Amino acid sequence: MKLQEILKNLSDLKADYISLREVHTKNLSMSVRNEVFEGLSTSEDHGLMVEVMMNGQFAYGATNSFELEDIRECALKAKNAALEASRFSLSKFTLDERPATVGEYNSPGKKGLESFNPKEATELLMEISKTMKVHDHIINRSAYMQVSDMQTHFVATNGADIKQNINRSAVAMSAVASSELGNQRRSFGDDQSTQLGMENWNKERLLTHAKRIADEALELLNAEECPTETMDLLLAPDQLYLQIHESIGHPLELDRILGDERNYAGWSFVKPADFGTLKYGSPLMNVTFDPTVHGQFASYFADDIGNKATREFLIKDGVLLRGLGSLESQKRLNLPGVASQRATSWNRAPIDRMANVNLEPGTSSLEEMIKSVKRGIFMQTNRSWSIDDYRNKFQFGCEYGRLIEDGKLTKLVKNPNYRGITAPFWNQLKMVGDKSTFEVGGLGNCGKGEPNQVIFVGHASPVCLFTNIEVFGGGK
Amino acid sequence: MKALESSYLEIFAKQIFNDLKSDEALTLNFTGEETLFSRLSKAKVRQVTNLQQAFIDFVFVKGNKVLTFNMPFRANESDVTLALKKLNQSREWIAALPEDPYLVRPKFYGVTKEENLNQLPNNEEMMGQVLDIAGNVDLAGVFSSGDVVRATINSEGQFHWFKTRNFYLDYSLYNDKQKAVKSLYAGSDWDNTELKRNIKDAEHKLSLMNRDSKKVARGDYRVYLAPSAVNELLGTLSWGGVSMSAHQQGNGSLKDLWQAKKKMSPKFTLKEDYSLGLAPRFNDAGEVSPAELMLIEKGEFKNFLVSTRTANEYKLESNFASDWESMRSPVISTGDLSRDDIYKELGTGLYLSDLHYLNWSDRETARVTGMTRYACFWVENGEIASPIEDLRFDESYYSMFGDALERITNFSEISPSTGSYFQRDVGGTRTPGLLLSNFKFTL
């Protein structure tokens, strides 16, 4: 039965508002390790969430059965739960928080799951694995691919009707070198997911990266330990994407600022009064929320309550302008937000989330940035992250480091880490790379919420230079 | 929800097994739940969700090849149609795949059925009691209750079924200074008096947080890690620390212990112990783990977790770990430090109730970083002086469970898992408190 018919069928419940959100996801993943096929796995998830508002309180019922009687039971449970919970409501909402949007979105991916060929995919991963076999010290060579197709259909009693079809794909790889000097890992692709399909898998490019990371893992075995000192820090986009995620994205979530996430994800150092005034970073810092970038990992037409997405500046010239919050959070705080009420799937209620949160490019070339550094370090590829409840004190580790001395890249160093505090760190942003250094990435496993939800987000960034950062190595 | 009744799975599985050809075998892993989730903030309801879901993972073996697929389970005829369609596509795809030299074949590992289905008050009643008691405090968290199922059935006749009905209120209380105390009320028997005691106890602890916070400078300090903080450390250690495949593949974090180049403290013993009763002993293949498996005994390496696939690859003996080789029911042995003596023995240092957001800072040396969280105090001359401002630490397990380990408490606490990514978790840990002579704070 079509969603509109189901919705009509529920009209006798006499709820103040009902929406139905059907999500049908198909995933496929495959991996090869040391030229041994490790498995092909497919999964399918198909279910429906009923959202009901009664007395200004939203409640949800979710089922992966499409029998009308099961959906009805879900809707009835949601209605009763909303009525019961309305005695204890944290906030009262109205239909203003549910726009009557109509539209459709199709991601630009062409070759999705229907085009999957197991033989071709195996051969590609095998070849990547073989290419990483550059020395006996490379003890582990992993290659991994993932393709997913997600269809959502959202309808509501206010007339909203939105269909979104999103394809995603990614290839990732890693090489571990091992000797009596220890183990070193290099990887590529963990942040490279897009809404493009398998047509985006450029074999030549992937094999070039495979050779490079294996060589670099080997080279790192003999590298010196990263020094412990305060110096300039040049960060590549494959580290910055997570720095942006943890120290810009999460602290700007309005539900954290409201305190809803305190028990699990924590809250934020940002206060409601900071919007429009807080000097979050140096004047070179410009950050946008932009689900309209065609093909980035978290692009969409509208969020999961039907709010149409638009590009917005979160931080402009270093000043905080708006947060990442849904219409519900915007109402509660009386602050501007974005279209970001999103759910992992049909089985979770939508909450405030990031989508594409991007650091806009500046004007400096990579050469200019390196040349400007007397003593510093260039770090690539995240390997470890940790940040506190308020998204203040953080520590990140990277896979690859190279010292910068008197304006030139010099010695390779292993186990590079850095730490700092969010606002001072972004205020130490000294140079922002131009478009030639800009890379578009994403993250498929951002966790948040109780019950827990894992969601995909996009982050794009140029290379950036920070001054006077605390840097240190491994060991004890 | 009928999909959570074992008979539906058995009938469905038989229909699918009947379709198998002579060189084919199949294992079905079933997960299902019927859950109420209520998100709470400021002791009010933010969102409430009633969820019903069930899934089946299929491990399809044909000759020396394997392929896995997954589908929703609805306990009706559409399941069989969809499963057979997927099985046929799998037959087509598997022909194009290479053989798997480390294949784990389905075997008969017996038949077990365990159901713990105590009667609970209805959800509205339980929620009403929580909100009545917490009405005058700033409480944030989640209340969850309902049935959870894990099962595995294969074409060799094996069938294990584990169904439990439980609830948890995972919450924290906050004072005006935004300081917090964390607590958990969980179980399968609802007791309003016990709920009240739990919340009142947390309120009392919160009152200790009203003093001004002390800003502790970076450096090395004596610390006491409460059981919940130790539970966090175990969580990160489970991430490659005790996995044999992680060590063989260069991603392990206790390599020096495994290779007997280092030891931990003779006071330290860690084992998997399923007598905790929070997790089923069977894994996804239906293999039944030993009731007890020593991992680290008196500071020395005994066993890492070895799945059958890892055993096949490295020619080792399997101890029927899960594919991820993470701990499912870990227990750290207790020592002789009594509850009454903790502050006195700590003397001057930090009392850490919880740790937060842990991650490896250097796997090679088992060094981990993270933050203090919730009720953490500066203790002076055996008495609580003040709460602290949050601190970042960066320390090695060889120090925390080794050189710096002075005393272990004579009691331990169970921490049931409250994770709910994709579905509600089962499992948990039992950990004591640890008194350390030295702990490094960096920021």
PDB file of N, CA and C in Angstrom, chain A residues 33 40-42 44 46 60 62 64 67 88 90 182-183 246 258 260-264 328 332 347-348 350-351 384-387 389-391 393 395 447 450 452 454 470 473 475-476, chain B residues 39 41-42 44-48 50 52-54 68-70 74 76 86 138 170-172 174 178 182 218 249 313 356-357 359-360 362 364 367 373-374 390 392 394-395 420-422:
ATOM      1  N   ARG A  33      42.032  -9.033   2.053  1.00  0.00           N
ATOM      2  CA  ARG A  33      43.196  -8.770   2.910  1.00  0.00           C
ATOM      3  C   ARG A  33      44.326  -9.707   2.515  1.00  0.00           C
ATOM      4  N   LEU A  40      31.946 -11.043   0.957  1.00  0.00           N
ATOM      5  CA  LEU A  40      30.984 -10.135   0.322  1.00  0.00           C
ATOM      6  C   LEU A  40      29.747 -10.171   1.202  1.00  0.00           C
ATOM      7  N   SER A  41      29.279  -8.993   1.562  1.00  0.00           N
ATOM      8  CA  SER A  41      28.161  -8.938   2.478  1.00  0.00           C
ATOM      9  C   SER A  41      27.118  -7.943   1.967  1.00  0.00           C
ATOM     10  N   THR A  42      25.876  -8.359   1.942  1.00  0.00           N
ATOM     11  CA  THR A  42      24.826  -7.418   1.558  1.00  0.00           C
ATOM     12  C   THR A  42      23.814  -7.328   2.693  1.00  0.00           C
ATOM     13  N   GLU A  44      19.870  -5.435   3.862  1.00  0.00           N
ATOM     14  CA  GLU A  44      18.688  -4.689   3.436  1.00  0.00           C
ATOM     15  C   GLU A  44      17.899  -4.305   4.675  1.00  0.00           C
ATOM     16  N   HIS A  46      14.396  -2.135   5.722  1.00  0.00           N
ATOM     17  CA  HIS A  46      13.211  -1.492   5.168  1.00  0.00           C
ATOM     18  C   HIS A  46      12.182  -1.375   6.266  1.00  0.00           C
ATOM     19  N   TYR A  60       6.744   8.728  18.573  1.00  0.00           N
ATOM     20  CA  TYR A  60       7.070   7.956  17.381  1.00  0.00           C
ATOM     21  C   TYR A  60       6.751   6.479  17.583  1.00  0.00           C
ATOM     22  N   ALA A  62       7.671   2.790  15.381  1.00  0.00           N
ATOM     23  CA  ALA A  62       8.461   2.313  14.248  1.00  0.00           C
ATOM     24  C   ALA A  62       8.328   0.806  14.108  1.00  0.00           C
ATOM     25  N   ASN A  64       9.223  -2.629  11.172  1.00  0.00           N
ATOM     26  CA  ASN A  64       9.662  -3.047   9.835  1.00  0.00           C
ATOM     27  C   ASN A  64       8.656  -4.007   9.192  1.00  0.00           C
ATOM     28  N   GLU A  67       2.442  -4.557   7.166  1.00  0.00           N
ATOM     29  CA  GLU A  67       1.037  -4.934   7.325  1.00  0.00           C
ATOM     30  C   GLU A  67       0.299  -3.723   7.895  1.00  0.00           C
ATOM     31  N   PHE A  88       4.264  15.607  30.601  1.00  0.00           N
ATOM     32  CA  PHE A  88       5.635  15.883  31.063  1.00  0.00           C
ATOM     33  C   PHE A  88       6.463  16.520  29.942  1.00  0.00           C
ATOM     34  N   LEU A  90       8.835  18.531  27.585  1.00  0.00           N
ATOM     35  CA  LEU A  90       9.951  19.470  27.740  1.00  0.00           C
ATOM     36  C   LEU A  90       9.619  20.774  27.020  1.00  0.00           C
ATOM     37  N   GLY A 182      58.849  -1.767  15.263  1.00  0.00           N
ATOM     38  CA  GLY A 182      57.449  -1.542  15.606  1.00  0.00           C
ATOM     39  C   GLY A 182      56.523  -1.690  14.415  1.00  0.00           C
ATOM     40  N   ASN A 183      55.309  -1.181  14.566  1.00  0.00           N
ATOM     41  CA  ASN A 183      54.300  -1.246  13.509  1.00  0.00           C
ATOM     42  C   ASN A 183      53.903   0.166  13.094  1.00  0.00           C
ATOM     43  N   GLU A 246      34.646  17.539  14.992  1.00  0.00           N
ATOM     44  CA  GLU A 246      34.614  17.458  16.457  1.00  0.00           C
ATOM     45  C   GLU A 246      34.592  18.832  17.124  1.00  0.00           C
ATOM     46  N   LEU A 258      21.269  23.197  24.250  1.00  0.00           N
ATOM     47  CA  LEU A 258      20.064  23.119  25.088  1.00  0.00           C
ATOM     48  C   LEU A 258      20.214  22.128  26.245  1.00  0.00           C
ATOM     49  N   ASP A 260      20.062  18.686  25.867  1.00  0.00           N
ATOM     50  CA  ASP A 260      19.373  17.409  25.642  1.00  0.00           C
ATOM     51  C   ASP A 260      20.345  16.237  25.555  1.00  0.00           C
ATOM     52  N   GLU A 261      21.564  16.511  25.140  1.00  0.00           N
ATOM     53  CA  GLU A 261      22.529  15.443  24.879  1.00  0.00           C
ATOM     54  C   GLU A 261      23.519  15.235  26.033  1.00  0.00           C
ATOM     55  N   ARG A 262      23.264  15.908  27.155  1.00  0.00           N
ATOM     56  CA  ARG A 262      24.263  15.914  28.233  1.00  0.00           C
ATOM     57  C   ARG A 262      24.643  14.532  28.718  1.00  0.00           C
ATOM     58  N   ASN A 263      23.669  13.650  28.812  1.00  0.00           N
ATOM     59  CA  ASN A 263      23.948  12.345  29.427  1.00  0.00           C
ATOM     60  C   ASN A 263      24.799  11.448  28.553  1.00  0.00           C
ATOM     61  N   TYR A 264      24.838  11.714  27.262  1.00  0.00           N
ATOM     62  CA  TYR A 264      25.594  10.819  26.371  1.00  0.00           C
ATOM     63  C   TYR A 264      26.674  11.574  25.604  1.00  0.00           C
ATOM     64  N   GLU A 328      12.728  22.652  15.646  1.00  0.00           N
ATOM     65  CA  GLU A 328      12.330  22.496  17.055  1.00  0.00           C
ATOM     66  C   GLU A 328      13.318  23.196  17.982  1.00  0.00           C
ATOM     67  N   ARG A 332      12.945  26.585  20.423  1.00  0.00           N
ATOM     68  CA  ARG A 332      13.224  26.559  21.867  1.00  0.00           C
ATOM     69  C   ARG A 332      14.253  27.608  22.270  1.00  0.00           C
ATOM     70  N   ASN A 347      14.062   3.607  12.171  1.00  0.00           N
ATOM     71  CA  ASN A 347      13.852   3.132  13.541  1.00  0.00           C
ATOM     72  C   ASN A 347      14.295   4.118  14.617  1.00  0.00           C
ATOM     73  N   ARG A 348      14.645   5.341  14.221  1.00  0.00           N
ATOM     74  CA  ARG A 348      15.060   6.345  15.197  1.00  0.00           C
ATOM     75  C   ARG A 348      14.362   7.671  14.916  1.00  0.00           C
ATOM     76  N   PRO A 350      14.205  11.668  14.520  1.00  0.00           N
ATOM     77  CA  PRO A 350      15.233  12.598  14.045  1.00  0.00           C
ATOM     78  C   PRO A 350      15.667  13.602  15.118  1.00  0.00           C
ATOM     79  N   ILE A 351      16.955  13.879  15.138  1.00  0.00           N
ATOM     80  CA  ILE A 351      17.538  14.825  16.106  1.00  0.00           C
ATOM     81  C   ILE A 351      18.461  15.797  15.368  1.00  0.00           C
ATOM     82  N   SER A 384      43.540   8.932  15.450  1.00  0.00           N
ATOM     83  CA  SER A 384      43.002   8.899  16.804  1.00  0.00           C
ATOM     84  C   SER A 384      42.370  10.244  17.135  1.00  0.00           C
ATOM     85  N   TRP A 385      41.294  10.233  17.918  1.00  0.00           N
ATOM     86  CA  TRP A 385      40.635  11.483  18.268  1.00  0.00           C
ATOM     87  C   TRP A 385      39.971  11.352  19.620  1.00  0.00           C
ATOM     88  N   SER A 386      39.921  12.466  20.325  1.00  0.00           N
ATOM     89  CA  SER A 386      39.252  12.499  21.617  1.00  0.00           C
ATOM     90  C   SER A 386      39.008  13.962  21.975  1.00  0.00           C
ATOM     91  N   ILE A 387      37.829  14.259  22.497  1.00  0.00           N
ATOM     92  CA  ILE A 387      37.500  15.641  22.854  1.00  0.00           C
ATOM     93  C   ILE A 387      36.503  15.605  24.004  1.00  0.00           C
ATOM     94  N   ASP A 389      33.476  16.813  26.931  1.00  0.00           N
ATOM     95  CA  ASP A 389      32.034  17.051  26.974  1.00  0.00           C
ATOM     96  C   ASP A 389      31.599  18.359  26.339  1.00  0.00           C
ATOM     97  N   TYR A 390      32.411  19.395  26.565  1.00  0.00           N
ATOM     98  CA  TYR A 390      32.056  20.740  26.091  1.00  0.00           C
ATOM     99  C   TYR A 390      32.694  21.032  24.742  1.00  0.00           C
ATOM    100  N   ARG A 391      33.329  20.024  24.162  1.00  0.00           N
ATOM    101  CA  ARG A 391      34.005  20.160  22.863  1.00  0.00           C
ATOM    102  C   ARG A 391      35.098  21.231  22.943  1.00  0.00           C
ATOM    103  N   LYS A 393      38.650  20.689  25.119  1.00  0.00           N
ATOM    104  CA  LYS A 393      40.012  20.134  25.153  1.00  0.00           C
ATOM    105  C   LYS A 393      40.082  18.902  24.260  1.00  0.00           C
ATOM    106  N   GLN A 395      42.458  16.120  21.618  1.00  0.00           N
ATOM    107  CA  GLN A 395      43.753  15.523  21.256  1.00  0.00           C
ATOM    108  C   GLN A 395      43.540  14.669  20.010  1.00  0.00           C
ATOM    109  N   GLY A 447      28.444   9.257  15.658  1.00  0.00           N
ATOM    110  CA  GLY A 447      27.528   8.717  16.663  1.00  0.00           C
ATOM    111  C   GLY A 447      26.984   9.799  17.572  1.00  0.00           C
ATOM    112  N   GLU A 450      20.523   9.268  22.356  1.00  0.00           N
ATOM    113  CA  GLU A 450      20.029   8.135  23.128  1.00  0.00           C
ATOM    114  C   GLU A 450      18.554   7.950  22.794  1.00  0.00           C
ATOM    115  N   ASN A 452      21.072   5.438  20.577  1.00  0.00           N
ATOM    116  CA  ASN A 452      22.214   5.808  19.748  1.00  0.00           C
ATOM    117  C   ASN A 452      21.858   5.803  18.265  1.00  0.00           C
ATOM    118  N   VAL A 454      23.873   6.425  14.362  1.00  0.00           N
ATOM    119  CA  VAL A 454      25.097   6.665  13.609  1.00  0.00           C
ATOM    120  C   VAL A 454      24.677   7.196  12.244  1.00  0.00           C
ATOM    121  N   GLU A 470      50.644  22.643  20.482  1.00  0.00           N
ATOM    122  CA  GLU A 470      51.365  21.650  21.274  1.00  0.00           C
ATOM    123  C   GLU A 470      51.407  20.321  20.515  1.00  0.00           C
ATOM    124  N   GLY A 473      54.891  13.124  20.370  1.00  0.00           N
ATOM    125  CA  GLY A 473      54.967  11.823  19.704  1.00  0.00           C
ATOM    126  C   GLY A 473      54.419  10.689  20.540  1.00  0.00           C
ATOM    127  N   GLY A 475      55.127   6.609  22.410  1.00  0.00           N
ATOM    128  CA  GLY A 475      56.042   6.076  23.420  1.00  0.00           C
ATOM    129  C   GLY A 475      55.667   6.490  24.811  1.00  0.00           C
ATOM    130  N   LYS A 476      56.443   6.006  25.754  1.00  0.00           N
ATOM    131  CA  LYS A 476      56.183   6.339  27.167  1.00  0.00           C
ATOM    132  C   LYS A 476      57.516   6.455  27.866  1.00  0.00           C
TER     133      LYS A 476
ATOM    134  N   ARG B  39      13.507   9.710  25.655  1.00  0.00           N
ATOM    135  CA  ARG B  39      14.629  10.638  25.876  1.00  0.00           C
ATOM    136  C   ARG B  39      14.176  11.709  26.865  1.00  0.00           C
ATOM    137  N   SER B  41      15.128  15.161  29.289  1.00  0.00           N
ATOM    138  CA  SER B  41      15.995  16.305  29.549  1.00  0.00           C
ATOM    139  C   SER B  41      15.274  17.194  30.542  1.00  0.00           C
ATOM    140  N   LYS B  42      16.003  17.670  31.516  1.00  0.00           N
ATOM    141  CA  LYS B  42      15.424  18.486  32.594  1.00  0.00           C
ATOM    142  C   LYS B  42      14.245  17.752  33.254  1.00  0.00           C
ATOM    143  N   LYS B  44      12.039  16.050  31.973  1.00  0.00           N
ATOM    144  CA  LYS B  44      10.837  16.104  31.139  1.00  0.00           C
ATOM    145  C   LYS B  44      11.059  15.211  29.918  1.00  0.00           C
ATOM    146  N   VAL B  45       9.984  14.940  29.200  1.00  0.00           N
ATOM    147  CA  VAL B  45      10.097  14.069  28.035  1.00  0.00           C
ATOM    148  C   VAL B  45      10.418  14.895  26.792  1.00  0.00           C
ATOM    149  N   ARG B  46      11.545  14.569  26.145  1.00  0.00           N
ATOM    150  CA  ARG B  46      11.891  15.239  24.888  1.00  0.00           C
ATOM    151  C   ARG B  46      11.275  14.487  23.705  1.00  0.00           C
ATOM    152  N   GLN B  47      11.527  13.204  23.627  1.00  0.00           N
ATOM    153  CA  GLN B  47      10.967  12.381  22.540  1.00  0.00           C
ATOM    154  C   GLN B  47      10.685  10.987  23.090  1.00  0.00           C
ATOM    155  N   VAL B  48       9.679  10.348  22.535  1.00  0.00           N
ATOM    156  CA  VAL B  48       9.402   8.974  22.956  1.00  0.00           C
ATOM    157  C   VAL B  48       9.114   8.135  21.713  1.00  0.00           C
ATOM    158  N   ASN B  50       8.266   4.079  20.328  1.00  0.00           N
ATOM    159  CA  ASN B  50       8.004   2.639  20.490  1.00  0.00           C
ATOM    160  C   ASN B  50       8.496   1.946  19.231  1.00  0.00           C
ATOM    161  N   GLN B  52       9.565  -1.658  17.053  1.00  0.00           N
ATOM    162  CA  GLN B  52       9.545  -3.114  16.851  1.00  0.00           C
ATOM    163  C   GLN B  52      10.422  -3.414  15.659  1.00  0.00           C
ATOM    164  N   GLN B  53      11.404  -4.262  15.834  1.00  0.00           N
ATOM    165  CA  GLN B  53      12.232  -4.612  14.678  1.00  0.00           C
ATOM    166  C   GLN B  53      12.869  -5.993  14.869  1.00  0.00           C
ATOM    167  N   ALA B  54      13.094  -6.659  13.750  1.00  0.00           N
ATOM    168  CA  ALA B  54      13.782  -7.956  13.767  1.00  0.00           C
ATOM    169  C   ALA B  54      14.517  -8.129  12.438  1.00  0.00           C
ATOM    170  N   THR B  68      27.567 -13.346   2.770  1.00  0.00           N
ATOM    171  CA  THR B  68      26.572 -13.081   3.805  1.00  0.00           C
ATOM    172  C   THR B  68      25.535 -12.090   3.296  1.00  0.00           C
ATOM    173  N   PHE B  69      24.324 -12.264   3.728  1.00  0.00           N
ATOM    174  CA  PHE B  69      23.282 -11.279   3.422  1.00  0.00           C
ATOM    175  C   PHE B  69      22.352 -11.133   4.613  1.00  0.00           C
ATOM    176  N   ASN B  70      21.566 -10.084   4.549  1.00  0.00           N
ATOM    177  CA  ASN B  70      20.758  -9.716   5.705  1.00  0.00           C
ATOM    178  C   ASN B  70      19.396  -9.225   5.226  1.00  0.00           C
ATOM    179  N   ARG B  74       9.729 -10.399   9.380  1.00  0.00           N
ATOM    180  CA  ARG B  74       8.398  -9.905   9.769  1.00  0.00           C
ATOM    181  C   ARG B  74       7.467 -11.008  10.255  1.00  0.00           C
ATOM    182  N   ASN B  76       6.074 -13.337   8.541  1.00  0.00           N
ATOM    183  CA  ASN B  76       4.962 -13.663   7.638  1.00  0.00           C
ATOM    184  C   ASN B  76       5.532 -14.257   6.337  1.00  0.00           C
ATOM    185  N   LYS B  86      16.912 -13.697  -2.290  1.00  0.00           N
ATOM    186  CA  LYS B  86      18.283 -13.324  -1.930  1.00  0.00           C
ATOM    187  C   LYS B  86      19.216 -14.532  -2.022  1.00  0.00           C
ATOM    188  N   ASP B 138      17.346  18.282  37.961  1.00  0.00           N
ATOM    189  CA  ASP B 138      17.666  18.416  36.540  1.00  0.00           C
ATOM    190  C   ASP B 138      18.259  17.084  36.067  1.00  0.00           C
ATOM    191  N   ASP B 170      19.250   5.257  32.240  1.00  0.00           N
ATOM    192  CA  ASP B 170      20.645   5.705  32.167  1.00  0.00           C
ATOM    193  C   ASP B 170      20.593   7.226  32.246  1.00  0.00           C
ATOM    194  N   TYR B 171      21.060   7.789  33.362  1.00  0.00           N
ATOM    195  CA  TYR B 171      20.799   9.225  33.565  1.00  0.00           C
ATOM    196  C   TYR B 171      21.945   9.930  34.260  1.00  0.00           C
ATOM    197  N   SER B 172      21.890  11.227  34.195  1.00  0.00           N
ATOM    198  CA  SER B 172      22.777  12.043  35.011  1.00  0.00           C
ATOM    199  C   SER B 172      21.983  13.214  35.580  1.00  0.00           C
ATOM    200  N   TYR B 174      22.232  17.190  37.274  1.00  0.00           N
ATOM    201  CA  TYR B 174      23.071  18.390  37.119  1.00  0.00           C
ATOM    202  C   TYR B 174      22.725  19.418  38.182  1.00  0.00           C
ATOM    203  N   GLN B 178      26.478  23.334  36.483  1.00  0.00           N
ATOM    204  CA  GLN B 178      26.628  22.418  35.351  1.00  0.00           C
ATOM    205  C   GLN B 178      27.573  21.265  35.677  1.00  0.00           C
ATOM    206  N   LYS B 182      26.561  10.805  37.433  1.00  0.00           N
ATOM    207  CA  LYS B 182      25.950   9.825  36.522  1.00  0.00           C
ATOM    208  C   LYS B 182      25.462   8.619  37.303  1.00  0.00           C
ATOM    209  N   ARG B 218      48.267  20.523  34.928  1.00  0.00           N
ATOM    210  CA  ARG B 218      48.729  19.286  34.297  1.00  0.00           C
ATOM    211  C   ARG B 218      49.902  18.711  35.083  1.00  0.00           C
ATOM    212  N   GLN B 249      47.930  -8.876  12.874  1.00  0.00           N
ATOM    213  CA  GLN B 249      47.890  -7.942  11.742  1.00  0.00           C
ATOM    214  C   GLN B 249      48.520  -6.590  12.058  1.00  0.00           C
ATOM    215  N   GLU B 313      43.318 -19.137  10.133  1.00  0.00           N
ATOM    216  CA  GLU B 313      44.347 -18.399   9.396  1.00  0.00           C
ATOM    217  C   GLU B 313      45.736 -18.584  10.010  1.00  0.00           C
ATOM    218  N   HIS B 356      35.898   9.413  29.949  1.00  0.00           N
ATOM    219  CA  HIS B 356      35.025   9.738  28.825  1.00  0.00           C
ATOM    220  C   HIS B 356      35.846   9.888  27.558  1.00  0.00           C
ATOM    221  N   TYR B 357      35.294   9.444  26.447  1.00  0.00           N
ATOM    222  CA  TYR B 357      35.837   9.655  25.107  1.00  0.00           C
ATOM    223  C   TYR B 357      37.295   9.187  25.007  1.00  0.00           C
ATOM    224  N   ASN B 359      40.500   7.039  23.568  1.00  0.00           N
ATOM    225  CA  ASN B 359      41.015   6.557  22.289  1.00  0.00           C
ATOM    226  C   ASN B 359      42.518   6.328  22.445  1.00  0.00           C
ATOM    227  N   TRP B 360      43.052   5.491  21.578  1.00  0.00           N
ATOM    228  CA  TRP B 360      44.491   5.245  21.641  1.00  0.00           C
ATOM    229  C   TRP B 360      45.258   6.504  21.252  1.00  0.00           C
ATOM    230  N   ASP B 362      48.756   6.031  21.426  1.00  0.00           N
ATOM    231  CA  ASP B 362      49.846   5.266  20.820  1.00  0.00           C
ATOM    232  C   ASP B 362      49.598   3.784  21.103  1.00  0.00           C
ATOM    233  N   GLU B 364      51.149   1.199  20.070  1.00  0.00           N
ATOM    234  CA  GLU B 364      52.375   0.414  20.282  1.00  0.00           C
ATOM    235  C   GLU B 364      52.732   0.302  21.765  1.00  0.00           C
ATOM    236  N   ARG B 367      49.127   3.239  24.983  1.00  0.00           N
ATOM    237  CA  ARG B 367      48.839   4.524  25.616  1.00  0.00           C
ATOM    238  C   ARG B 367      47.470   5.019  25.169  1.00  0.00           C
ATOM    239  N   ARG B 373      35.160  12.833  33.660  1.00  0.00           N
ATOM    240  CA  ARG B 373      33.770  13.238  33.440  1.00  0.00           C
ATOM    241  C   ARG B 373      32.948  13.017  34.713  1.00  0.00           C
ATOM    242  N   TYR B 374      31.916  13.790  34.860  1.00  0.00           N
ATOM    243  CA  TYR B 374      30.987  13.681  35.981  1.00  0.00           C
ATOM    244  C   TYR B 374      31.692  13.920  37.317  1.00  0.00           C
ATOM    245  N   ASP B 390      37.334  19.679  34.296  1.00  0.00           N
ATOM    246  CA  ASP B 390      37.673  18.508  33.479  1.00  0.00           C
ATOM    247  C   ASP B 390      39.140  18.515  33.056  1.00  0.00           C
ATOM    248  N   ARG B 392      42.278  16.332  30.783  1.00  0.00           N
ATOM    249  CA  ARG B 392      42.650  15.307  29.802  1.00  0.00           C
ATOM    250  C   ARG B 392      43.806  14.488  30.343  1.00  0.00           C
ATOM    251  N   ASP B 394      46.620  11.128  29.521  1.00  0.00           N
ATOM    252  CA  ASP B 394      47.284  10.361  28.474  1.00  0.00           C
ATOM    253  C   ASP B 394      48.201   9.384  29.200  1.00  0.00           C
ATOM    254  N   GLU B 395      47.795   8.137  29.259  1.00  0.00           N
ATOM    255  CA  GLU B 395      48.497   7.188  30.134  1.00  0.00           C
ATOM    256  C   GLU B 395      48.504   5.794  29.517  1.00  0.00           C
ATOM    257  N   SER B 420      22.917   1.274  22.115  1.00  0.00           N
ATOM    258  CA  SER B 420      21.722   0.996  21.302  1.00  0.00           C
ATOM    259  C   SER B 420      21.927   1.395  19.840  1.00  0.00           C
ATOM    260  N   TYR B 421      23.152   1.334  19.338  1.00  0.00           N
ATOM    261  CA  TYR B 421      23.348   1.563  17.910  1.00  0.00           C
ATOM    262  C   TYR B 421      22.657   0.440  17.142  1.00  0.00           C
ATOM    263  N   PHE B 422      21.779   0.786  16.242  1.00  0.00           N
ATOM    264  CA  PHE B 422      21.020  -0.151  15.415  1.00  0.00           C
ATOM    265  C   PHE B 422      20.006  -0.946  16.236  1.00  0.00           C
TER     266      PHE B 422
END
